[in-house]
Amino acid sequence: MAEFFQQTFCIDYNGWVTGVSKAPPPKQIDFDSQTIPQLIYTKADMDRVAAVFDAEKQSLTFSKIVSEMESLAAGFLSIGLKQGDRVLVAGSNHSQVMLCALACSRAGLVFSLANPNYSNSYSLKRALELGEFQCIVCFRAHQFEADHLNNLLLEISPELMRSRKGQLKSELLPKLTHVILAEEEHKHAGTFTLSEVFLKSSKDKIAKLPDFSKWSSHKLACLQFTLGTTGAPKLIALSHYQMLNGARAVAAAFGINDKHVLACALPIFRIAIFNLICLSPFLTECRIVFPDATPLPKNLFSSVSKYKCTTLLSNGAALRLLLKISQTQRVKLSALENILLIGDRVSKEVLKLIKLQAENVGYLLTETGSIPLMGDQNSDFTRNVGKPIAGYEAHLIPLDGSENQVETGKLGKLLIRVYYGSTFMGYAPDTKGKEKWVDTGDIARMDENGAIEVVASEEDLIYDKNNCLVEHWNLERLLNQNDLIKGVQVVSRGRGQPVTAVCVARSTQFHAAKLKDELKSMCRSHHFVAPDVFAFVDDFPRVHTKIQKFRIRAMLESGQISVF
């Protein structure tokens, strides 16, 4: 069925909506200028099911979502939050997570969606500090016990135990005043439950909600954390205009309509996923299905079958595992028409599995990292990320920062122009930026057709003792073909420092010296300059499956990783 698609679309993790169009990008995009509440209210009287949360056994109609949004918005303001306050919603694919985000928008609050699985109190404290949040809504962290987030908050602010609800005075987090727990059976001192917040609402309070018709569509709506693969996560500021037009661009160009049923196997705490999945029903009257609150739902295929889903959102790594499970269970994905692969390049193995298990599937993907690019079915998905879609532009500048033009096939720094009609609002705490072009931090090359290959992060570039660029990505591709290792990352601690290949052996019973010699021999036989030194580790540091090279460099610097 892929041959019938004129356009292919995909979304990356930082809020950009991406795709490819046969037409050149127009100078202006003629989309309505709305705020999120204005969009939601367009379906206020519709009783058709908009969203299904299978694990919760809950179906929400459009009108139900509107009424729940209003009640929670009034509740937020009733417990002392004020317009412009910032709310961190830490949760996965739960119905109340979606409603919290919509309610914040309705109340004039700024929301941020986050993974609830904070590994320690330091990372949670940093997030709350960086965003200067007045409120946190805590949902179940599925990798930990039910009270995990509350326990981390108590480590940071023991004052919570002695505080009245909504009146937290924390020495380390002076901005934070409100803590809301979504787990109803776990009540703690100084915290609201989400039910309590709902019950603070009334018809009179709903009637007194802010008049959103007076808001600018360029008003700050969301602060969203970057992945943190190349450094500590940053907070990106997004307006109503950027979020709505991003979702609208994909929905309109991809042809999503009221006949589509979208199954989501990705977390909505990634803002691009939230934008497409949670706003598309109000743009197109399609239906969305969440098989489970966890990002890798075990009951995915039963939900796809039960609700006759036509489109599946996943990523390459998750889909590879899920397709293998379906293969052993002899499941045919006959109802699916499209699979949208988001956030990763795709391996050849996954492409073969897709064709084997779901013959009528068109597939899409993008490289993680604020890049509004995409490829169609003729693209080499194992290498390229595609071309800019209508509404965005891409440009390469020389690595040395000069004003020369980057030649076709040569490396350059990738710049992206934000959505037409808007400016990049910046990173928190400064959210008043006016730049139209954003430095993505990626190094890329462009072919004669305009397709872009992202090869590395600028932070990960390696220069040898002669100040020559080492194309470490080619070294990694070569060494990763060795059957004795599961993975390799080539890094350096700085200019002129030794080029280091950090490897994960496939077997725990390996001879390091012999494996090192074999890898060096492999480099010589393929006419590559071998790394100066080697190291072997059990695994690489990661965030959401993405390898963090900056942490590998830090571990080498501190001596946590030994080289030879």
Coordinates of N, CA and C in Angstrom, one line a residue, residues 7 53 123 135 155 190 279 286 307 312 324 375 378 406 408 421 431 433 475 504 520 523 541 564:
Q7 N 2.8 11.4 0.2 CA 3.6 12.1 1.2 C 3.8 11.2 2.4
F53 N -8.4 4.2 26.4 CA -7.3 3.8 27.3 C -7.6 2.4 27.7
S123 N 18.1 14.2 39.9 CA 17.6 14.5 38.6 C 16.2 15.1 38.7
C135 N 4.2 23.6 40.6 CA 3.4 22.5 41.0 C 4.0 21.2 40.2
E155 N 13.1 13.4 50.0 CA 14.5 13.6 50.1 C 15.0 15.0 49.8
G190 N 0.9 17.0 53.2 CA 1.3 18.1 52.4 C 0.9 18.0 50.9
L279 N -3.9 15.8 20.0 CA -4.6 16.9 19.3 C -5.3 16.5 18.0
C286 N -10.5 11.8 14.3 CA -10.0 10.4 14.3 C -10.1 9.9 15.7
Y307 N -9.7 -2.8 18.5 CA -10.2 -1.5 18.1 C -10.0 -1.2 16.6
L312 N -0.3 2.7 13.5 CA 0.5 2.4 14.7 C 1.7 3.4 14.8
K324 N 8.6 -9.4 16.6 CA 9.1 -10.8 16.8 C 8.2 -11.5 17.7
G375 N 11.6 11.2 5.2 CA 11.8 10.6 4.0 C 10.6 9.8 3.5
N378 N 10.9 5.8 -0.8 CA 12.1 5.6 -1.7 C 13.4 6.0 -1.0
V406 N 28.5 25.2 1.9 CA 28.9 23.8 2.1 C 28.6 23.0 0.8
T408 N 27.9 19.9 -1.9 CA 27.1 18.7 -1.9 C 27.9 17.5 -1.4
G421 N 6.1 31.9 10.5 CA 5.2 32.7 11.3 C 5.5 32.7 12.8
T431 N 12.8 32.5 27.9 CA 11.8 32.1 26.9 C 11.2 33.2 26.0
G433 N 13.0 34.4 23.3 CA 13.9 34.4 22.1 C 13.2 34.8 20.8
L475 N 34.0 4.4 11.6 CA 34.7 3.4 12.4 C 33.7 2.6 13.2
V504 N 31.3 -3.1 24.0 CA 30.6 -4.1 24.8 C 30.7 -5.4 24.1
K520 N 41.6 -4.3 15.7 CA 42.6 -3.5 15.0 C 42.9 -4.1 13.6
C523 N 40.2 -3.1 11.2 CA 40.4 -1.8 10.7 C 41.5 -1.7 9.6
P541 N 26.1 4.0 29.0 CA 25.1 4.8 29.7 C 24.1 5.3 28.7
F564 N 43.4 0.3 27.3 CA 44.7 -0.3 27.1 C 44.9 -0.5 25.6

